[in-house]
Coordinates of C-alpha atoms in Angstrom, one line a residue:
M1 CA 108.4 76.3 109.1
G2 CA 110.0 73.2 107.6
Y3 CA 108.0 70.4 106.1
S4 CA 108.3 67.2 108.1
R5 CA 106.6 63.8 108.2
T6 CA 105.8 61.9 111.4
V7 CA 106.5 58.2 110.8
G8 CA 104.2 56.0 112.8
S9 CA 104.5 52.2 113.6
A10 CA 102.1 49.4 112.9
D11 CA 101.9 45.7 113.6
T12 CA 102.7 43.6 110.5
D13 CA 101.7 40.0 109.9
I14 CA 104.5 37.5 109.1
L15 CA 104.0 36.4 105.5
L16 CA 104.2 32.6 105.1
P17 CA 104.4 30.3 102.0
P18 CA 101.0 29.0 100.8
G19 CA 99.5 26.1 102.7
E20 CA 101.5 26.7 105.9
S21 CA 100.3 27.9 109.3
A22 CA 102.2 29.9 111.8
R23 CA 102.0 27.0 114.3
S24 CA 104.2 24.8 111.9
V25 CA 107.0 27.3 111.9
G26 CA 108.2 26.3 115.3
S27 CA 109.3 28.5 118.2
T28 CA 113.0 28.6 117.7
V29 CA 115.1 30.9 115.6
K30 CA 116.7 27.9 114.0
G31 CA 113.2 26.6 113.0
I32 CA 112.3 29.9 111.4
K33 CA 115.5 30.0 109.4
S34 CA 115.1 26.4 108.2
Y35 CA 111.5 27.0 107.3
F36 CA 112.0 30.0 105.0
S37 CA 113.3 28.8 101.7
A38 CA 115.1 31.0 99.2
S39 CA 111.9 31.4 97.1
A40 CA 109.9 32.4 100.2
W41 CA 112.5 35.1 101.1
F42 CA 112.4 36.4 97.6
R43 CA 108.6 36.6 97.6
Y44 CA 108.7 38.3 101.0
A45 CA 111.3 40.8 99.9
S46 CA 109.4 41.6 96.7
I47 CA 106.3 42.4 98.6
V48 CA 108.2 44.7 101.1
V49 CA 109.9 46.5 98.2
A50 CA 106.5 47.0 96.4
V51 CA 105.0 48.4 99.6
L52 CA 107.9 50.7 100.1
C53 CA 107.7 52.0 96.6
L54 CA 104.0 52.7 97.0
C55 CA 104.7 54.6 100.2
I56 CA 107.3 56.7 98.5
A57 CA 105.0 57.5 95.7
C58 CA 102.2 58.6 98.1
A59 CA 104.7 60.7 100.1
R60 CA 105.8 62.5 96.9
V61 CA 102.2 63.3 96.0
L62 CA 101.5 64.6 99.5
F63 CA 104.6 66.7 99.6
S64 CA 104.0 68.2 96.2
T65 CA 100.4 69.2 97.0
S66 CA 101.4 70.8 100.4
L67 CA 104.3 72.8 99.2
K68 CA 102.5 74.6 96.3
V69 CA 105.7 75.5 94.4
F70 CA 104.9 78.7 92.6
D71 CA 105.4 78.9 88.8
S72 CA 106.9 82.4 88.4
S73 CA 108.0 81.9 84.8
S74 CA 105.1 84.1 83.6
W75 CA 105.4 86.7 86.3
R76 CA 104.9 90.3 85.3
F77 CA 105.8 93.5 87.1
V78 CA 103.1 94.8 89.4
T79 CA 102.1 98.2 88.2
A80 CA 100.0 101.1 89.4
N81 CA 97.0 102.0 87.2
G82 CA 95.1 105.0 88.7
T83 CA 94.4 104.0 92.3
V84 CA 94.8 100.3 91.8
F85 CA 97.8 97.9 91.7
M86 CA 97.7 95.6 88.7
D87 CA 99.3 92.2 88.0
G88 CA 98.7 92.2 84.2
D89 CA 94.9 92.4 83.8
N90 CA 94.2 91.5 87.4
P91 CA 94.0 93.7 90.5
F92 CA 96.7 93.0 93.1
Y93 CA 95.8 93.5 96.7
V94 CA 98.7 93.5 99.2
V95 CA 98.6 91.2 102.2
G96 CA 102.0 91.9 103.6
F97 CA 104.4 91.3 106.4
N98 CA 107.5 93.4 107.4
I99 CA 110.5 91.2 108.0
H100 CA 113.1 94.0 108.0
N101 CA 116.0 91.8 109.2
L102 CA 115.4 88.7 107.0
M103 CA 118.8 89.1 105.5
E104 CA 120.3 88.1 108.9
I105 CA 119.2 84.5 108.7
A106 CA 119.8 84.5 104.9
M107 CA 123.5 85.1 105.4
P108 CA 125.5 82.2 103.9
Q109 CA 127.5 81.6 107.1
I110 CA 124.4 81.6 109.2
R111 CA 122.4 79.3 106.8
K112 CA 125.3 76.8 106.9
S113 CA 125.5 76.9 110.7
M114 CA 121.8 76.6 111.3
D115 CA 120.6 73.1 112.4
T116 CA 117.9 71.6 110.2
H117 CA 115.6 71.8 113.2
A118 CA 116.2 75.5 113.7
P119 CA 112.9 77.3 114.4
D120 CA 113.1 79.6 111.4
T121 CA 114.9 79.4 108.0
V122 CA 114.3 81.7 105.0
D123 CA 112.6 78.9 103.0
G124 CA 110.6 77.7 106.0
V125 CA 109.3 81.2 106.8
L126 CA 108.4 82.0 103.2
A127 CA 106.7 78.6 102.7
Q128 CA 104.5 79.2 105.7
L129 CA 103.7 82.8 104.8
Q130 CA 102.7 81.6 101.3
Q131 CA 100.5 79.0 102.7
D132 CA 98.8 81.5 105.0
G133 CA 98.1 84.0 102.2
V134 CA 100.9 86.6 102.4
N135 CA 101.9 87.9 98.9
V136 CA 104.3 90.7 99.8
I137 CA 107.1 91.1 102.3
R138 CA 109.1 94.2 103.1
V139 CA 112.8 93.9 103.8
F140 CA 115.7 96.4 104.3
A141 CA 118.3 96.4 101.5
H142 CA 121.0 97.7 103.8
T143 CA 122.7 96.9 107.1
T144 CA 120.3 95.8 109.9
D145 CA 122.8 94.2 112.2
P146 CA 126.2 95.9 112.7
R147 CA 127.9 92.4 112.8
Y148 CA 126.9 91.9 109.2
P149 CA 127.4 95.2 107.3
F150 CA 125.8 95.5 103.9
Q151 CA 128.1 98.4 102.9
E152 CA 131.4 98.1 104.7
S153 CA 132.9 101.4 103.5
P154 CA 131.9 104.0 100.8
G155 CA 131.0 102.0 97.8
V156 CA 132.4 98.7 99.2
Y157 CA 129.7 96.0 99.7
N158 CA 129.9 92.8 101.6
D159 CA 129.6 89.8 99.3
D160 CA 127.9 87.6 101.9
A161 CA 125.3 90.3 102.6
F162 CA 124.5 90.7 98.9
A163 CA 124.4 86.9 98.6
S164 CA 121.8 86.8 101.3
L165 CA 119.6 89.3 99.4
D166 CA 120.1 87.1 96.3
Y167 CA 118.8 84.2 98.3
I168 CA 115.8 86.0 99.6
L169 CA 114.7 87.1 96.1
A170 CA 115.3 83.6 94.7
S171 CA 113.3 82.0 97.5
C172 CA 110.5 84.5 97.2
K173 CA 110.4 83.8 93.5
I174 CA 109.8 80.1 94.3
H175 CA 107.1 80.8 96.8
G176 CA 105.2 83.4 94.9
I177 CA 105.9 86.3 97.2
R178 CA 106.8 89.8 96.1
V179 CA 109.4 92.0 97.9
I180 CA 109.4 95.7 98.8
L181 CA 113.1 96.8 99.2
S182 CA 113.6 99.7 101.6
M183 CA 116.8 101.3 100.4
A184 CA 118.0 103.4 103.5
D185 CA 116.9 104.0 107.1
S186 CA 116.6 107.1 109.2
W187 CA 117.0 105.4 112.6
K188 CA 119.8 102.9 112.5
Y189 CA 123.3 104.3 112.1
R190 CA 124.7 101.4 110.1
G191 CA 123.0 101.4 106.7
G192 CA 121.3 104.7 107.6
V193 CA 121.3 108.3 106.7
Q194 CA 123.9 109.4 109.2
E195 CA 126.4 106.7 108.0
F196 CA 126.0 108.0 104.4
I197 CA 126.8 111.5 105.6
D198 CA 129.8 110.3 107.6
F199 CA 131.0 108.4 104.5
S200 CA 130.8 111.6 102.4
E201 CA 134.0 113.4 101.5
T202 CA 132.2 116.7 101.1
A203 CA 130.2 116.7 104.4
P204 CA 131.9 118.5 107.3
P205 CA 133.6 116.0 109.6
R206 CA 131.7 115.1 112.8
P207 CA 133.3 116.7 115.9
E208 CA 134.4 114.0 118.3
K209 CA 132.2 115.4 121.1
Y210 CA 129.2 114.6 118.9
T211 CA 130.1 111.0 118.3
P212 CA 126.7 109.3 118.8
P213 CA 126.2 106.6 121.3
I214 CA 125.2 103.4 119.5
N215 CA 123.4 100.5 121.1
V216 CA 123.9 96.8 120.3
D217 CA 121.3 96.9 117.5
G218 CA 123.1 99.6 115.6
D219 CA 120.6 102.3 116.6
F220 CA 121.3 105.7 118.1
D221 CA 121.0 105.3 121.8
Y222 CA 119.0 108.5 122.6
S223 CA 118.8 107.6 126.3
R224 CA 122.6 108.3 126.5
M225 CA 122.5 111.4 124.3
T226 CA 122.8 114.9 125.7
R227 CA 120.3 117.6 124.4
A228 CA 123.2 119.1 122.5
Q229 CA 123.9 115.8 120.8
E230 CA 120.3 115.4 119.8
D231 CA 120.2 118.9 118.3
Y232 CA 123.4 118.2 116.4
E233 CA 122.0 115.0 114.9
K234 CA 118.9 116.8 113.7
Q235 CA 121.0 119.5 112.0
R236 CA 123.4 117.0 110.5
M237 CA 120.7 114.8 109.1
M238 CA 119.6 117.7 106.9
L239 CA 122.9 117.1 104.9
F240 CA 121.5 113.9 103.5
F241 CA 119.2 116.0 101.3
S242 CA 121.7 118.6 100.2
D243 CA 125.4 117.4 100.5
E244 CA 126.8 116.5 97.1
G245 CA 129.0 113.6 98.3
T246 CA 126.2 112.1 100.3
Q247 CA 123.8 112.2 97.4
R248 CA 126.4 110.7 95.2
L249 CA 127.0 107.8 97.6
Y250 CA 123.2 107.2 97.9
K251 CA 122.8 107.1 94.2
N252 CA 125.7 104.7 93.9
H253 CA 123.9 102.5 96.5
L254 CA 120.8 102.5 94.3
D255 CA 122.9 101.7 91.2
T256 CA 124.7 98.9 92.8
I257 CA 121.5 97.2 93.9
L258 CA 119.6 97.7 90.7
R259 CA 122.5 96.6 88.4
R260 CA 123.2 93.6 90.6
K261 CA 122.9 90.2 88.9
N262 CA 121.4 87.6 91.2
T263 CA 124.0 84.8 91.7
I264 CA 121.2 82.3 92.0
T265 CA 118.6 83.3 89.4
G266 CA 120.9 85.1 87.0
I267 CA 118.4 88.0 86.8
Q268 CA 119.5 91.6 87.3
Y269 CA 117.5 93.2 90.1
K270 CA 116.2 95.9 87.8
E271 CA 114.7 93.1 85.6
D272 CA 113.3 91.0 88.4
P273 CA 109.5 91.2 88.8
T274 CA 109.9 89.5 92.2
I275 CA 110.6 93.0 93.5
F276 CA 107.3 94.7 94.1
S277 CA 108.7 98.2 94.5
L278 CA 111.6 100.3 95.8
S279 CA 110.9 102.3 98.9
L280 CA 113.5 105.2 98.9
I281 CA 114.0 105.9 102.6
N282 CA 112.4 104.6 105.8
E283 CA 110.7 107.4 107.7
M284 CA 112.8 110.3 106.5
R285 CA 113.5 113.2 108.8
C286 CA 114.7 116.7 108.0
E287 CA 113.8 118.5 111.2
S288 CA 114.1 122.2 112.1
S289 CA 111.8 125.1 113.0
P290 CA 108.9 125.4 110.6
A291 CA 109.4 129.2 110.5
T292 CA 113.0 129.0 109.2
S293 CA 113.2 125.6 107.7
T294 CA 114.1 124.9 104.1
C295 CA 113.7 121.2 104.7
P296 CA 110.4 120.6 102.8
E297 CA 111.8 122.2 99.6
A298 CA 115.1 120.4 100.0
V299 CA 113.3 117.0 100.6
Q300 CA 111.1 117.5 97.6
A301 CA 114.0 118.4 95.4
W302 CA 115.9 115.4 96.7
I303 CA 112.9 113.1 95.9
S304 CA 112.7 114.5 92.4
D305 CA 116.4 114.1 91.7
V306 CA 116.5 110.5 93.1
V307 CA 113.4 109.3 91.3
E308 CA 114.8 110.8 88.0
H309 CA 118.1 108.9 88.6
V310 CA 116.3 105.6 89.3
R311 CA 114.1 106.0 86.2
S312 CA 117.3 106.4 84.1
I313 CA 118.2 102.9 85.1
D314 CA 114.9 101.1 86.0
T315 CA 111.6 102.0 84.3
Q316 CA 109.7 98.9 85.4
H317 CA 109.6 98.8 89.2
M318 CA 107.2 100.9 91.2
L319 CA 108.7 103.5 93.4
T320 CA 107.4 105.0 96.7
I321 CA 109.0 107.2 99.3
G322 CA 108.6 105.3 102.6
E323 CA 107.5 108.2 104.8
E324 CA 105.0 108.1 107.6
G325 CA 102.7 110.6 105.8
F326 CA 102.8 113.7 108.0
Y327 CA 101.1 116.9 106.7
S328 CA 103.0 120.2 106.6
S329 CA 102.0 122.8 104.0
T330 CA 98.3 122.1 103.8
K331 CA 96.8 123.8 106.9
A332 CA 93.5 122.0 106.6
R333 CA 95.3 118.7 106.7
R334 CA 97.7 119.4 109.6
K335 CA 94.8 118.7 112.1
Y336 CA 95.2 115.1 111.2
N337 CA 98.8 114.9 112.4
P338 CA 99.3 112.9 115.6
A339 CA 101.4 115.6 117.3
N340 CA 102.6 119.1 116.9
W341 CA 106.1 118.1 116.0
A342 CA 104.9 116.2 112.9
E343 CA 104.6 119.3 110.7
S344 CA 108.3 120.0 111.4
S345 CA 109.5 116.5 110.5
G346 CA 110.4 117.6 106.9
Q347 CA 107.6 115.4 105.5
D348 CA 104.7 116.8 103.5
F349 CA 102.6 113.9 102.3
I350 CA 100.9 115.5 99.3
R351 CA 103.8 117.6 97.9
D352 CA 106.3 114.8 98.5
H353 CA 104.3 112.3 96.4
Q354 CA 103.8 115.0 93.8
A355 CA 107.5 115.7 93.6
H356 CA 108.0 113.5 90.5
P357 CA 105.6 111.7 88.2
G358 CA 107.8 108.6 88.5
I359 CA 106.5 108.0 92.0
S360 CA 104.0 105.1 91.6
Y361 CA 102.1 105.0 94.8
A362 CA 101.7 106.7 98.2
S363 CA 102.6 105.0 101.4
I364 CA 101.9 105.8 105.1
H365 CA 102.8 104.3 108.5
I366 CA 100.7 104.0 111.6
W367 CA 102.4 104.3 115.0
P368 CA 100.2 106.2 117.5
S369 CA 101.9 104.6 120.5
T370 CA 105.2 106.1 119.4
W371 CA 104.0 109.4 117.9
Q372 CA 101.9 110.3 120.9
C373 CA 104.4 109.3 123.6
D374 CA 104.8 112.9 124.8
D375 CA 101.5 114.2 126.2
D376 CA 102.8 117.8 125.9
V377 CA 102.9 117.7 122.1
A378 CA 100.3 115.0 121.3
S379 CA 97.2 116.0 119.4
S380 CA 94.1 115.3 121.5
D381 CA 92.0 115.1 118.3
F382 CA 94.1 112.4 116.6
T383 CA 92.4 109.2 115.6
V384 CA 93.7 106.4 113.5
E385 CA 90.4 106.4 111.6
D386 CA 90.9 110.0 110.6
W387 CA 94.6 109.3 109.7
I388 CA 93.6 106.5 107.3
S389 CA 90.6 108.3 105.8
S390 CA 92.4 111.6 105.1
H391 CA 95.2 109.8 103.3
M392 CA 92.8 107.6 101.3
E393 CA 90.9 110.7 100.2
D394 CA 94.2 112.5 99.2
A395 CA 95.5 109.5 97.4
R396 CA 92.3 109.1 95.4
N397 CA 91.3 112.8 94.7
V398 CA 94.6 114.7 94.8
L399 CA 97.4 112.2 94.0
Q400 CA 95.3 109.7 92.0
K401 CA 97.6 106.9 93.1
P402 CA 97.2 103.7 95.1
L403 CA 97.7 104.0 98.9
L404 CA 99.6 101.3 100.9
I405 CA 99.9 101.2 104.6
E406 CA 103.5 100.2 104.7
E407 CA 103.9 99.8 108.5
F408 CA 101.4 99.3 111.3
G409 CA 101.4 97.5 114.7
Y410 CA 101.6 98.1 118.4
P411 CA 104.5 97.3 120.8
I412 CA 103.8 94.9 123.5
S413 CA 106.2 94.1 126.4
S414 CA 106.6 90.3 126.5
S415 CA 107.8 90.6 130.1
S416 CA 104.6 92.2 131.2
A417 CA 102.1 90.1 133.2
D418 CA 99.4 91.8 131.2
S419 CA 100.9 91.1 127.8
A420 CA 98.0 88.9 126.7
K421 CA 95.5 91.6 127.8
D422 CA 97.6 94.3 126.1
I423 CA 97.5 92.4 122.8
Q424 CA 93.7 92.1 123.1
N425 CA 93.1 95.7 124.2
L426 CA 95.9 97.6 122.4
R427 CA 97.3 95.8 119.4
K428 CA 94.2 93.9 118.2
P429 CA 92.1 97.0 117.7
I430 CA 94.7 98.7 115.5
V431 CA 95.1 95.5 113.4
D432 CA 91.3 95.0 113.1
L433 CA 90.8 98.6 112.1
V434 CA 93.4 98.6 109.4
Y435 CA 92.2 95.3 107.9
A436 CA 88.6 96.6 108.0
Y437 CA 89.6 99.8 106.1
V438 CA 91.5 97.7 103.5
N439 CA 88.5 95.4 102.9
Q440 CA 86.1 98.3 102.7
S441 CA 88.3 100.3 100.3
I442 CA 88.7 97.3 98.0
H443 CA 85.0 96.6 98.1
E444 CA 84.1 100.2 97.3
G445 CA 86.9 100.8 94.7
N446 CA 88.8 103.3 96.9
S447 CA 92.5 104.0 96.9
L448 CA 93.7 101.9 99.9
Q449 CA 95.0 98.7 98.2
G450 CA 96.6 96.8 101.1
S451 CA 98.8 96.8 104.2
V452 CA 102.1 95.4 105.5
L453 CA 102.0 94.4 109.1
W454 CA 105.0 95.1 111.4
E455 CA 106.5 92.6 112.0
Y456 CA 107.1 88.9 111.6
S457 CA 109.1 87.6 114.6
L458 CA 112.1 85.6 113.4
R459 CA 113.5 82.9 115.6
M460 CA 117.2 82.2 114.8
Y461 CA 117.6 79.7 117.7
K462 CA 115.3 77.6 119.9
G463 CA 113.9 79.6 122.8
A464 CA 114.5 83.0 121.2
A465 CA 112.3 85.6 122.7
T466 CA 109.8 87.7 120.7
N467 CA 110.6 91.4 120.7
Q468 CA 108.0 94.0 121.6
Y469 CA 106.8 94.4 118.0
G470 CA 107.2 90.8 117.0
I471 CA 104.3 88.6 115.8
S472 CA 104.9 84.9 116.1
R473 CA 103.3 82.3 113.9
G474 CA 100.1 81.0 115.5
S475 CA 99.6 84.0 117.7
T476 CA 96.4 86.0 118.0
T477 CA 97.7 88.8 115.7
Y478 CA 99.1 86.3 113.1
N479 CA 95.7 84.6 112.9
L480 CA 94.0 87.9 112.3
M481 CA 96.4 88.3 109.3
K482 CA 95.4 84.8 108.1
Q483 CA 91.7 85.6 108.3
H484 CA 92.3 88.9 106.4
A485 CA 94.3 87.1 103.7
H486 CA 91.4 84.6 103.3
S487 CA 88.9 87.4 102.9
I488 CA 91.1 89.2 100.3
R489 CA 91.5 86.1 98.3
H490 CA 87.7 85.9 97.9
M491 CA 87.2 89.4 96.7

């Protein structure tokens, strides 16, 4: 949201030399011109200039107080101390928004082409979020739109894409907002796990018959996949955690980002406290039969290896995994999973976060509408309350780390005649519940230290529709976030 001023109009009295009345001026233009002497015009102009200068000074004061430019010169890295995030000597409670595709409107060619009255710009969005109490955003440090690839080929990065990430970090630094960088994705092909595997020289080549159908957003189009293709993708995804070439490419991806010097601030990413944390992989999957799977062990070995590699370069930023938080090895905990398939996902919340001491905090996601879409495998006992409570308990008592809800929300079809009712009956209860748990945890000194709502709805052009997950400024859900941010500020 840009800052604008509405200039109104007002009637202004004609200023006349002392001792004269308006009636003596006459009614013709000629009479007016003859009346005003050079000295009178000078006095009139002087008064106008003085008034204008006063208006400009007032406008500067108003603008400076509304913008609240943040002084980040004394910024420190946010750290984890036991189950609490700390900013120096002060606790840091996360009020966050996912804006996974913010890099798209930060692209130099897009910024230059956007009209000054475009609905959303990077600076406008961040200024508004700052004003409304958001202190962390989560963005994807990889391709989110196939038209603007981040990594064009193995080890070759798009300069404009990196420049957009530079711009986001620089703008966040100005606005006092920290950034979680998600380093890879399990769902989109471009910038995702499967692209890393296909880039690898040591991974077996993909048979042509298994070329995945891709939709316009760069995602796998599962609606056009055969069962054989789906099974093949699951098997191939396991290579991300074991193939030598794939691991080398992913580590190079981490190296390239961490060693990058921001072209705007001049700060290397690994030295920039604007970055709240690195999230290794969004919702990782390594799926196979629990009875025969080596996935959990492979995933934990991969986590340990990757964290060790990051810590050899960057010892200052916090690290987390980025998984949903499914339970696998702990039988007593599997009852909290949302569906039967979850224990075969390759995730194991407790062991994954114990894989290396360099993991700073635990993170979970909450998507019951997606997890339980198949009634045949859904757990009838699943509740969001139990999901949050069990992970809070494990983070506090077992892991002894802070817990962050990294994604939560509820999809609403904007084309539905019942969309307003769905927001009230389906999305609002989830958001209210998460915020209530965060507030209670902070009040009681428990492990849950914040949440990151999915997701802010970017508008790149006037009339742009909100997607089913999108939350627009001024909407019911957005206002819930503002109220939550207000309550957090006063804790």
